[in-house]
Amino acid sequence: MASVLNTVPSVRLSNIETFRARNRPVLTPFSLSFTRRRLTIRATETDTNEVKSQAPDKAPASNGSSFNQLLGIKGAAQETNKWKIRLQLMKPVTWPPLVWGVVCGAAASGNFHWTFEDVAKSVVCMMMSGPFLTGYTQTINDWYDRDIDAINEPYRPIPSGAISENEVITQIWVLLLGGLGLAGLLDVWAGHDFPTVFYLALGGSLLSYIYSAPPLKLKQNGWIGNFALGASYISLPWWAGQTLFGTLTPDIIVLTLLYSIAGLGIAIVNDFKSVEGDRALGLQSLPVAFGAETAKWICVGAIDITQISVAGYLLGAGKPYYALALVALILPQVFFQFKYFLKDPVKYDVKYQASAQPFLVLGILVTALATSH
């Protein structure tokens, strides 16, 4: 749902590259006028001692990895196969948080059973949330980010001309309609009188659209855009999984929206690498608005304070062991924040996310299990 949810991630449900997702919904982009650009990058031989370190996103795509290309992350090799390019636009690296969100929602429902039918339902829900609606979100975000990418990542498929405008628009519609179709199927399969999953998917898709597209373009505001992305990656797939197997209650809605503040922090991690393009095009990401030094503390504060607050909620709800487990999962995140992210959020963004985010997503599952009892 990514919007389902960014994002997104990839909530930027973009590069969520685990949680970012750019990370982004139902109106068509047809009426836009388009321009084509050809950008050539030439490398010159220089003494390595005379060259300053290059931001990771500026690495020439010709030296990139085919594996990175399939995942849709930076450092990707140039590709001519259209199906591989389509997959790159869908950014598979951003799907796992949505899939995990469905798992957490199913766990929180207290009604999931290890039967063939329940497993099949959950797999279809994961397909809806990940490949279809997150893929839709990432593709439409790349479409509306093509001018920024021409500055930050000119070798990406759209600004480089590796895929045509019509092919991108077709992909957007196929993924959107496919995701909404699966949502309707899940409602019928679950015997819902009201199509809850469908409307969650529809709402998440609309959120993804207004996140990326003018005139609203929520991503222009660092606070609103990143919270929308966080909600898309954490709240929406959780809600989908829980409504598929049980009932979505007001306390769960509040708790997951609180967790989305942590998603806001994760989305900020991905903003640091795009400062140049964001500033050039007037996007007020938090690193642009506050400067890198302040923004990185806002980022870790949003992640850590949110989780500590959830641990306090669990303790107050009479679940001390779950609260203690959550605190134990917060501590390594703080360690990796000081080891990597706070030292250099651009240089170490991938290392930080790979090291710290597994503990965060395990904490979300701990919270889901606590609410199911």
mmCIF file of C-alpha atoms in Angstrom:
data_model
loop_
_atom_site.group_PDB
_atom_site.id
_atom_site.type_symbol
_atom_site.label_atom_id
_atom_site.label_comp_id
_atom_site.label_asym_id
_atom_site.label_seq_id
_atom_site.Cartn_x
_atom_site.Cartn_y
_atom_site.Cartn_z
ATOM 1 C CA MET A 1 0.000 0.000 0.000
ATOM 2 C CA ALA A 2 2.809 2.138 -0.011
ATOM 3 C CA SER A 3 1.692 4.442 0.249
ATOM 4 C CA VAL A 4 0.738 1.323 1.083
ATOM 5 C CA LEU A 5 1.842 3.058 2.416
ATOM 6 C CA ASN A 6 7.177 4.474 0.780
ATOM 7 C CA THR A 7 8.441 4.588 0.507
ATOM 8 C CA VAL A 8 8.902 3.997 0.913
ATOM 9 C CA PRO A 9 8.551 3.692 1.492
ATOM 10 C CA SER A 10 9.569 4.260 0.515
ATOM 11 C CA VAL A 11 4.584 5.564 3.735
ATOM 12 C CA ARG A 12 9.553 9.100 1.224
ATOM 13 C CA LEU A 13 4.853 3.564 2.870
ATOM 14 C CA SER A 14 10.926 5.847 -1.180
ATOM 15 C CA ASN A 15 14.435 4.010 -0.793
ATOM 16 C CA ILE A 16 11.898 2.579 2.217
ATOM 17 C CA GLU A 17 15.771 1.997 0.491
ATOM 18 C CA THR A 18 14.246 -0.018 3.293
ATOM 19 C CA PHE A 19 12.092 2.594 4.701
ATOM 20 C CA ARG A 20 12.190 5.230 2.039
ATOM 21 C CA ALA A 21 11.049 4.623 -0.065
ATOM 22 C CA ARG A 22 10.455 7.649 -2.303
ATOM 23 C CA ASN A 23 8.954 6.027 -1.141
ATOM 24 C CA ARG A 24 4.639 7.825 -3.421
ATOM 25 C CA PRO A 25 -1.014 7.331 -5.925
ATOM 26 C CA VAL A 26 -5.304 7.568 -8.485
ATOM 27 C CA LEU A 27 -5.107 10.426 -10.881
ATOM 28 C CA THR A 28 -3.301 10.154 -14.190
ATOM 29 C CA PRO A 29 -0.304 12.201 -15.081
ATOM 30 C CA PHE A 30 -1.427 12.564 -18.701
ATOM 31 C CA SER A 31 -1.821 16.288 -19.103
ATOM 32 C CA LEU A 32 1.758 17.157 -18.462
ATOM 33 C CA SER A 33 4.105 18.412 -21.122
ATOM 34 C CA PHE A 34 7.333 16.533 -21.394
ATOM 35 C CA THR A 35 10.880 17.316 -22.330
ATOM 36 C CA ARG A 36 13.644 14.921 -23.181
ATOM 37 C CA ARG A 37 17.197 15.450 -22.007
ATOM 38 C CA ARG A 38 20.384 13.717 -22.913
ATOM 39 C CA LEU A 39 23.009 13.885 -20.217
ATOM 40 C CA THR A 40 26.578 12.750 -20.763
ATOM 41 C CA ILE A 41 28.927 12.073 -17.907
ATOM 42 C CA ARG A 42 32.601 12.144 -18.749
ATOM 43 C CA ALA A 43 35.274 11.003 -16.363
ATOM 44 C CA THR A 44 38.784 12.433 -16.444
ATOM 45 C CA GLU A 45 41.924 10.910 -15.092
ATOM 46 C CA THR A 46 43.212 12.759 -12.042
ATOM 47 C CA ASP A 47 45.491 12.172 -9.136
ATOM 48 C CA THR A 48 43.359 10.554 -6.455
ATOM 49 C CA ASN A 49 44.963 12.777 -3.846
ATOM 50 C CA GLU A 50 43.535 15.845 -5.571
ATOM 51 C CA VAL A 51 39.930 14.674 -5.656
ATOM 52 C CA LYS A 52 37.477 15.076 -2.825
ATOM 53 C CA SER A 53 35.303 12.115 -1.936
ATOM 54 C CA GLN A 54 32.230 11.841 -4.122
ATOM 55 C CA ALA A 55 28.741 11.434 -2.744
ATOM 56 C CA PRO A 56 27.542 7.871 -3.270
ATOM 57 C CA ASP A 57 24.720 8.953 -5.573
ATOM 58 C CA LYS A 58 27.126 10.566 -7.982
ATOM 59 C CA ALA A 59 28.930 7.326 -8.756
ATOM 60 C CA PRO A 60 28.860 6.638 -12.496
ATOM 61 C CA ALA A 61 26.224 4.079 -13.373
ATOM 62 C CA SER A 62 28.604 2.392 -15.809
ATOM 63 C CA ASN A 63 30.559 1.101 -12.822
ATOM 64 C CA GLY A 64 27.436 -0.055 -11.049
ATOM 65 C CA SER A 65 26.143 -3.415 -9.939
ATOM 66 C CA SER A 66 23.551 -5.507 -11.768
ATOM 67 C CA PHE A 67 22.254 -6.668 -8.395
ATOM 68 C CA ASN A 68 21.745 -3.054 -7.273
ATOM 69 C CA GLN A 69 19.951 -2.408 -10.543
ATOM 70 C CA LEU A 70 17.420 -5.164 -9.861
ATOM 71 C CA LEU A 71 16.846 -3.873 -6.329
ATOM 72 C CA GLY A 72 16.391 -0.302 -7.568
ATOM 73 C CA ILE A 73 19.078 1.238 -5.350
ATOM 74 C CA LYS A 74 22.016 3.550 -5.945
ATOM 75 C CA GLY A 75 25.103 2.141 -7.585
ATOM 76 C CA ALA A 76 22.988 0.388 -10.225
ATOM 77 C CA ALA A 77 24.475 -0.707 -13.546
ATOM 78 C CA GLN A 78 23.081 0.678 -16.781
ATOM 79 C CA GLU A 79 20.539 -1.698 -18.295
ATOM 80 C CA THR A 80 18.771 -1.967 -21.648
ATOM 81 C CA ASN A 81 16.393 -4.836 -20.852
ATOM 82 C CA LYS A 82 12.980 -3.159 -20.417
ATOM 83 C CA TRP A 83 11.703 -5.672 -17.866
ATOM 84 C CA LYS A 84 14.734 -5.145 -15.677
ATOM 85 C CA ILE A 85 14.274 -1.391 -16.012
ATOM 86 C CA ARG A 86 10.591 -1.715 -15.022
ATOM 87 C CA LEU A 87 11.636 -3.695 -11.948
ATOM 88 C CA GLN A 88 14.235 -1.055 -11.098
ATOM 89 C CA LEU A 89 11.518 1.634 -11.134
ATOM 90 C CA MET A 90 9.464 -0.468 -8.693
ATOM 91 C CA LYS A 91 12.429 -0.541 -6.238
ATOM 92 C CA PRO A 92 12.084 -4.056 -4.763
ATOM 93 C CA VAL A 93 14.387 -3.031 -1.913
ATOM 94 C CA THR A 94 11.488 -0.948 -0.518
ATOM 95 C CA TRP A 95 8.989 -3.836 -0.422
ATOM 96 C CA PRO A 96 10.122 -5.692 2.740
ATOM 97 C CA PRO A 97 8.836 -3.053 5.220
ATOM 98 C CA LEU A 98 5.359 -3.325 3.687
ATOM 99 C CA VAL A 99 5.481 -7.108 3.770
ATOM 100 C CA TRP A 100 6.595 -6.930 7.401
ATOM 101 C CA GLY A 101 3.735 -4.528 8.150
ATOM 102 C CA VAL A 102 1.235 -7.103 6.913
ATOM 103 C CA VAL A 103 2.887 -9.715 9.167
ATOM 104 C CA CYS A 104 2.588 -7.375 12.157
ATOM 105 C CA GLY A 105 -1.060 -6.625 11.416
ATOM 106 C CA ALA A 106 -1.897 -10.310 11.096
ATOM 107 C CA ALA A 107 -0.077 -10.987 14.381
ATOM 108 C CA ALA A 108 -1.888 -8.126 16.131
ATOM 109 C CA SER A 109 -5.278 -9.458 15.012
ATOM 110 C CA GLY A 110 -4.843 -12.544 17.191
ATOM 111 C CA ASN A 111 -6.804 -14.504 14.585
ATOM 112 C CA PHE A 112 -4.098 -15.640 12.200
ATOM 113 C CA HIS A 113 -3.636 -19.426 12.084
ATOM 114 C CA TRP A 114 -1.007 -21.445 10.273
ATOM 115 C CA THR A 115 -3.475 -22.925 7.818
ATOM 116 C CA PHE A 116 -3.098 -23.003 4.052
ATOM 117 C CA GLU A 117 -5.935 -20.498 3.613
ATOM 118 C CA ASP A 118 -4.603 -17.939 6.101
ATOM 119 C CA VAL A 119 -1.086 -18.191 4.697
ATOM 120 C CA ALA A 120 -2.463 -17.747 1.155
ATOM 121 C CA LYS A 121 -4.468 -14.682 2.229
ATOM 122 C CA SER A 122 -1.419 -13.120 3.842
ATOM 123 C CA VAL A 123 0.748 -13.780 0.756
ATOM 124 C CA VAL A 124 -1.833 -12.080 -1.502
ATOM 125 C CA CYS A 125 -1.976 -9.143 0.926
ATOM 126 C CA MET A 126 1.819 -8.911 0.818
ATOM 127 C CA MET A 127 1.745 -8.937 -3.000
ATOM 128 C CA MET A 128 -0.816 -6.140 -2.959
ATOM 129 C CA SER A 129 1.160 -4.045 -0.466
ATOM 130 C CA GLY A 130 4.642 -4.710 -1.847
ATOM 131 C CA PRO A 131 5.108 -5.344 -5.585
ATOM 132 C CA PHE A 132 1.848 -3.740 -6.715
ATOM 133 C CA LEU A 133 1.114 -0.689 -4.569
ATOM 134 C CA THR A 134 4.637 0.029 -3.375
ATOM 135 C CA GLY A 135 5.828 -0.550 -6.930
ATOM 136 C CA TYR A 136 3.152 1.894 -8.111
ATOM 137 C CA THR A 137 4.221 4.411 -5.473
ATOM 138 C CA GLN A 138 7.896 4.188 -6.393
ATOM 139 C CA THR A 139 7.222 4.440 -10.125
ATOM 140 C CA ILE A 140 4.996 7.495 -9.829
ATOM 141 C CA ASN A 141 7.481 9.088 -7.456
ATOM 142 C CA ASP A 142 10.294 8.580 -9.981
ATOM 143 C CA TRP A 143 8.031 10.044 -12.668
ATOM 144 C CA TYR A 144 7.438 13.260 -10.741
ATOM 145 C CA ASP A 145 11.054 13.316 -9.490
ATOM 146 C CA ARG A 146 12.575 13.133 -12.961
ATOM 147 C CA ASP A 147 13.813 16.742 -12.811
ATOM 148 C CA ILE A 148 15.434 16.200 -9.397
ATOM 149 C CA ASP A 149 16.925 12.903 -10.562
ATOM 150 C CA ALA A 150 18.395 14.697 -13.582
ATOM 151 C CA ILE A 151 20.499 16.591 -11.010
ATOM 152 C CA ASN A 152 21.100 13.970 -8.308
ATOM 153 C CA GLU A 153 21.013 10.701 -10.293
ATOM 154 C CA PRO A 154 21.029 11.489 -14.032
ATOM 155 C CA TYR A 155 21.656 7.846 -14.899
ATOM 156 C CA ARG A 156 18.290 6.683 -13.480
ATOM 157 C CA PRO A 157 15.901 5.129 -16.037
ATOM 158 C CA ILE A 158 13.581 8.098 -16.649
ATOM 159 C CA PRO A 159 16.017 11.055 -16.880
ATOM 160 C CA SER A 160 18.465 8.935 -18.889
ATOM 161 C CA GLY A 161 15.763 8.022 -21.429
ATOM 162 C CA ALA A 162 16.178 4.268 -20.846
ATOM 163 C CA ILE A 163 12.376 3.931 -20.693
ATOM 164 C CA SER A 164 9.814 6.008 -22.586
ATOM 165 C CA GLU A 165 7.164 8.288 -21.076
ATOM 166 C CA ASN A 166 4.298 6.119 -22.325
ATOM 167 C CA GLU A 167 5.888 2.984 -20.892
ATOM 168 C CA VAL A 168 6.190 4.626 -17.470
ATOM 169 C CA ILE A 169 2.569 5.801 -17.497
ATOM 170 C CA THR A 170 1.378 2.336 -18.549
ATOM 171 C CA GLN A 171 3.342 0.778 -15.689
ATOM 172 C CA ILE A 172 1.780 3.206 -13.197
ATOM 173 C CA TRP A 173 -1.752 2.238 -14.242
ATOM 174 C CA VAL A 174 -1.100 -1.511 -14.382
ATOM 175 C CA LEU A 175 0.366 -1.570 -10.885
ATOM 176 C CA LEU A 176 -2.352 0.657 -9.418
ATOM 177 C CA LEU A 177 -5.278 -1.262 -10.909
ATOM 178 C CA GLY A 178 -3.641 -4.598 -10.101
ATOM 179 C CA GLY A 179 -3.185 -3.591 -6.463
ATOM 180 C CA LEU A 180 -6.755 -2.332 -6.111
ATOM 181 C CA GLY A 181 -8.023 -5.515 -7.761
ATOM 182 C CA LEU A 182 -6.164 -7.666 -5.223
ATOM 183 C CA ALA A 183 -7.564 -5.519 -2.400
ATOM 184 C CA GLY A 184 -11.116 -6.155 -3.608
ATOM 185 C CA LEU A 185 -10.377 -9.876 -3.906
ATOM 186 C CA LEU A 186 -9.148 -9.956 -0.292
ATOM 187 C CA ASP A 187 -12.356 -8.313 0.946
ATOM 188 C CA VAL A 188 -14.449 -10.954 -0.819
ATOM 189 C CA TRP A 189 -12.180 -13.733 0.439
ATOM 190 C CA ALA A 190 -12.403 -12.486 4.032
ATOM 191 C CA GLY A 191 -16.208 -12.141 3.808
ATOM 192 C CA HIS A 192 -16.202 -8.425 4.612
ATOM 193 C CA ASP A 193 -19.570 -6.680 4.438
ATOM 194 C CA PHE A 194 -17.697 -3.399 3.965
ATOM 195 C CA PRO A 195 -14.648 -3.469 1.615
ATOM 196 C CA THR A 196 -12.175 -2.287 4.245
ATOM 197 C CA VAL A 197 -9.007 -3.527 2.541
ATOM 198 C CA PHE A 198 -10.060 -1.947 -0.771
ATOM 199 C CA TYR A 199 -10.629 1.451 0.805
ATOM 200 C CA LEU A 200 -7.330 1.249 2.686
ATOM 201 C CA ALA A 201 -5.605 0.498 -0.628
ATOM 202 C CA LEU A 202 -7.458 3.317 -2.366
ATOM 203 C CA GLY A 203 -6.649 5.793 0.400
ATOM 204 C CA GLY A 204 -3.007 4.750 0.437
ATOM 205 C CA SER A 205 -2.806 5.125 -3.346
ATOM 206 C CA LEU A 206 -4.280 8.622 -3.164
ATOM 207 C CA LEU A 207 -1.807 9.523 -0.412
ATOM 208 C CA SER A 208 1.022 8.288 -2.628
ATOM 209 C CA TYR A 209 -0.215 10.447 -5.489
ATOM 210 C CA ILE A 210 -0.491 13.678 -3.515
ATOM 211 C CA TYR A 211 2.876 12.915 -1.914
ATOM 212 C CA SER A 212 4.624 13.050 -5.296
ATOM 213 C CA ALA A 213 2.385 15.072 -7.623
ATOM 214 C CA PRO A 214 1.584 18.784 -7.832
ATOM 215 C CA PRO A 215 -0.211 20.844 -6.763
ATOM 216 C CA LEU A 216 -0.108 19.397 -3.216
ATOM 217 C CA LYS A 217 3.178 17.483 -3.535
ATOM 218 C CA LEU A 218 3.456 16.727 0.182
ATOM 219 C CA LYS A 219 7.143 15.884 -0.164
ATOM 220 C CA GLN A 220 7.884 19.579 -0.615
ATOM 221 C CA ASN A 221 7.361 19.921 3.136
ATOM 222 C CA GLY A 222 9.828 17.848 5.140
ATOM 223 C CA TRP A 223 7.499 17.343 8.115
ATOM 224 C CA ILE A 224 4.245 16.507 6.346
ATOM 225 C CA GLY A 225 5.854 14.550 3.534
ATOM 226 C CA ASN A 226 7.996 12.362 5.750
ATOM 227 C CA PHE A 227 5.158 11.638 8.175
ATOM 228 C CA ALA A 228 2.944 10.627 5.234
ATOM 229 C CA LEU A 229 5.725 8.351 4.054
ATOM 230 C CA GLY A 230 6.142 6.848 7.508
ATOM 231 C CA ALA A 231 2.412 6.191 7.798
ATOM 232 C CA SER A 232 2.433 4.554 4.391
ATOM 233 C CA TYR A 233 5.199 2.155 5.346
ATOM 234 C CA ILE A 234 4.119 1.317 8.886
ATOM 235 C CA SER A 235 0.440 2.063 9.503
ATOM 236 C CA LEU A 236 -1.269 1.138 6.246
ATOM 237 C CA PRO A 237 0.137 -2.393 5.752
ATOM 238 C CA TRP A 238 -0.428 -3.123 9.449
ATOM 239 C CA TRP A 239 -4.064 -2.003 9.111
ATOM 240 C CA ALA A 240 -4.497 -4.108 5.989
ATOM 241 C CA GLY A 241 -3.129 -7.234 7.703
ATOM 242 C CA GLN A 242 -5.200 -6.678 10.826
ATOM 243 C CA THR A 243 -8.485 -6.022 9.030
ATOM 244 C CA LEU A 244 -7.901 -9.069 6.833
ATOM 245 C CA PHE A 245 -7.894 -11.365 9.868
ATOM 246 C CA GLY A 246 -9.626 -9.344 12.573
ATOM 247 C CA THR A 247 -10.889 -5.907 13.544
ATOM 248 C CA LEU A 248 -8.997 -2.625 13.458
ATOM 249 C CA THR A 249 -9.520 -0.830 16.781
ATOM 250 C CA PRO A 250 -8.981 2.872 17.659
ATOM 251 C CA ASP A 251 -6.104 2.119 20.054
ATOM 252 C CA ILE A 252 -4.227 0.256 17.299
ATOM 253 C CA ILE A 253 -4.791 3.169 14.908
ATOM 254 C CA VAL A 254 -3.303 5.600 17.446
ATOM 255 C CA LEU A 255 -0.382 3.275 18.254
ATOM 256 C CA THR A 256 0.563 2.714 14.616
ATOM 257 C CA LEU A 257 0.296 6.417 13.790
ATOM 258 C CA LEU A 258 2.639 7.049 16.723
ATOM 259 C CA TYR A 259 5.048 4.521 15.224
ATOM 260 C CA SER A 260 4.784 6.452 11.968
ATOM 261 C CA ILE A 261 6.762 9.244 13.650
ATOM 262 C CA ALA A 262 9.654 6.783 13.732
ATOM 263 C CA GLY A 263 8.952 6.267 10.030
ATOM 264 C CA LEU A 264 9.322 10.030 9.597
ATOM 265 C CA GLY A 265 12.803 9.736 11.083
ATOM 266 C CA ILE A 266 13.719 6.887 8.769
ATOM 267 C CA ALA A 267 12.522 8.917 5.776
ATOM 268 C CA ILE A 268 14.815 11.785 6.794
ATOM 269 C CA VAL A 269 17.792 9.417 6.497
ATOM 270 C CA ASN A 270 17.174 9.268 2.766
ATOM 271 C CA ASP A 271 16.863 13.057 2.406
ATOM 272 C CA PHE A 272 20.530 13.777 3.025
ATOM 273 C CA LYS A 273 21.689 12.339 -0.275
ATOM 274 C CA SER A 274 19.243 14.528 -2.249
ATOM 275 C CA VAL A 275 20.055 17.913 -0.712
ATOM 276 C CA GLU A 276 21.543 19.337 -3.914
ATOM 277 C CA GLY A 277 18.530 18.562 -6.087
ATOM 278 C CA ASP A 278 15.981 19.398 -3.374
ATOM 279 C CA ARG A 279 17.537 22.813 -2.830
ATOM 280 C CA ALA A 280 17.719 23.528 -6.571
ATOM 281 C CA LEU A 281 14.025 22.739 -7.042
ATOM 282 C CA GLY A 282 12.755 24.383 -3.858
ATOM 283 C CA LEU A 283 11.857 21.249 -1.894
ATOM 284 C CA GLN A 284 12.001 21.941 1.833
ATOM 285 C CA SER A 285 13.359 18.630 3.057
ATOM 286 C CA LEU A 286 14.552 18.830 6.645
ATOM 287 C CA PRO A 287 18.275 18.792 5.750
ATOM 288 C CA VAL A 288 17.600 21.728 3.411
ATOM 289 C CA ALA A 289 15.391 23.606 5.872
ATOM 290 C CA PHE A 290 17.458 23.099 9.040
ATOM 291 C CA GLY A 291 20.885 22.119 7.787
ATOM 292 C CA ALA A 292 22.467 18.690 7.994
ATOM 293 C CA GLU A 293 23.683 18.990 11.581
ATOM 294 C CA THR A 294 20.256 19.817 13.041
ATOM 295 C CA ALA A 295 18.364 17.475 10.720
ATOM 296 C CA LYS A 296 20.351 14.414 11.738
ATOM 297 C CA TRP A 297 19.444 14.988 15.403
ATOM 298 C CA ILE A 298 15.778 15.496 14.483
ATOM 299 C CA CYS A 299 16.016 12.179 12.638
ATOM 300 C CA VAL A 300 17.426 10.100 15.495
ATOM 301 C CA GLY A 301 15.178 11.873 18.006
ATOM 302 C CA ALA A 302 12.047 10.956 16.037
ATOM 303 C CA ILE A 303 13.146 7.317 15.815
ATOM 304 C CA ASP A 304 14.250 6.868 19.426
ATOM 305 C CA ILE A 305 11.677 8.959 21.311
ATOM 306 C CA THR A 306 8.831 7.280 19.436
ATOM 307 C CA GLN A 307 10.001 3.796 20.385
ATOM 308 C CA ILE A 308 10.619 4.802 24.007
ATOM 309 C CA SER A 309 7.076 6.218 24.106
ATOM 310 C CA VAL A 310 5.654 2.944 22.764
ATOM 311 C CA ALA A 311 7.636 1.027 25.398
ATOM 312 C CA GLY A 312 6.113 3.316 28.037
ATOM 313 C CA TYR A 313 2.642 2.636 26.624
ATOM 314 C CA LEU A 314 3.206 -1.125 26.838
ATOM 315 C CA LEU A 315 4.474 -0.801 30.408
ATOM 316 C CA GLY A 316 1.389 1.224 31.356
ATOM 317 C CA ALA A 317 -0.836 -1.365 29.678
ATOM 318 C CA GLY A 318 0.513 -4.044 31.996
ATOM 319 C CA LYS A 319 2.920 -5.676 29.539
ATOM 320 C CA PRO A 320 6.316 -5.145 31.220
ATOM 321 C CA TYR A 321 8.106 -8.002 29.444
ATOM 322 C CA TYR A 322 7.141 -6.690 26.021
ATOM 323 C CA ALA A 323 8.215 -3.188 27.099
ATOM 324 C CA LEU A 324 11.584 -4.549 28.267
ATOM 325 C CA ALA A 325 12.068 -6.437 25.000
ATOM 326 C CA LEU A 326 11.367 -3.245 23.068
ATOM 327 C CA VAL A 327 13.918 -1.290 25.104
ATOM 328 C CA ALA A 328 16.483 -4.022 24.449
ATOM 329 C CA LEU A 329 15.884 -3.530 20.708
ATOM 330 C CA ILE A 330 16.239 0.264 20.950
ATOM 331 C CA LEU A 331 19.733 0.157 22.476
ATOM 332 C CA PRO A 332 21.577 -1.289 19.433
ATOM 333 C CA GLN A 333 19.841 1.284 17.232
ATOM 334 C CA VAL A 334 21.282 4.077 19.357
ATOM 335 C CA PHE A 335 24.723 2.449 19.146
ATOM 336 C CA PHE A 336 24.624 2.364 15.326
ATOM 337 C CA GLN A 337 23.332 5.930 15.184
ATOM 338 C CA PHE A 338 26.503 7.122 16.914
ATOM 339 C CA LYS A 339 28.756 4.720 15.044
ATOM 340 C CA TYR A 340 27.508 5.555 11.550
ATOM 341 C CA PHE A 341 24.689 8.003 11.001
ATOM 342 C CA LEU A 342 25.698 10.880 13.276
ATOM 343 C CA LYS A 343 29.269 10.755 11.941
ATOM 344 C CA ASP A 344 28.283 11.157 8.283
ATOM 345 C CA PRO A 345 24.626 10.653 7.224
ATOM 346 C CA VAL A 346 25.540 10.622 3.521
ATOM 347 C CA LYS A 347 28.566 8.347 3.598
ATOM 348 C CA TYR A 348 27.136 5.825 6.048
ATOM 349 C CA ASP A 349 23.400 5.892 5.254
ATOM 350 C CA VAL A 350 23.321 2.365 3.817
ATOM 351 C CA LYS A 351 25.481 0.899 6.592
ATOM 352 C CA TYR A 352 23.344 2.590 9.227
ATOM 353 C CA GLN A 353 20.047 1.393 7.782
ATOM 354 C CA ALA A 354 21.337 -2.142 7.260
ATOM 355 C CA SER A 355 22.609 -2.270 10.846
ATOM 356 C CA ALA A 356 19.871 -0.469 12.781
ATOM 357 C CA GLN A 357 16.597 -1.032 10.963
ATOM 358 C CA PRO A 358 16.348 -4.790 11.620
ATOM 359 C CA PHE A 359 16.083 -3.960 15.324
ATOM 360 C CA LEU A 360 13.391 -1.361 14.641
ATOM 361 C CA VAL A 361 11.225 -3.734 12.600
ATOM 362 C CA LEU A 362 11.627 -6.455 15.224
ATOM 363 C CA GLY A 363 10.393 -3.901 17.754
ATOM 364 C CA ILE A 364 7.297 -3.306 15.645
ATOM 365 C CA LEU A 365 6.587 -7.048 15.700
ATOM 366 C CA VAL A 366 7.080 -7.130 19.490
ATOM 367 C CA THR A 367 4.506 -4.335 19.776
ATOM 368 C CA ALA A 368 2.092 -6.190 17.493
ATOM 369 C CA LEU A 369 2.385 -9.373 19.545
ATOM 370 C CA ALA A 370 1.833 -7.366 22.747
ATOM 371 C CA THR A 371 -1.407 -5.880 21.405
ATOM 372 C CA SER A 372 -2.710 -9.303 20.333
ATOM 373 C CA HIS A 373 -2.792 -10.574 23.944
#
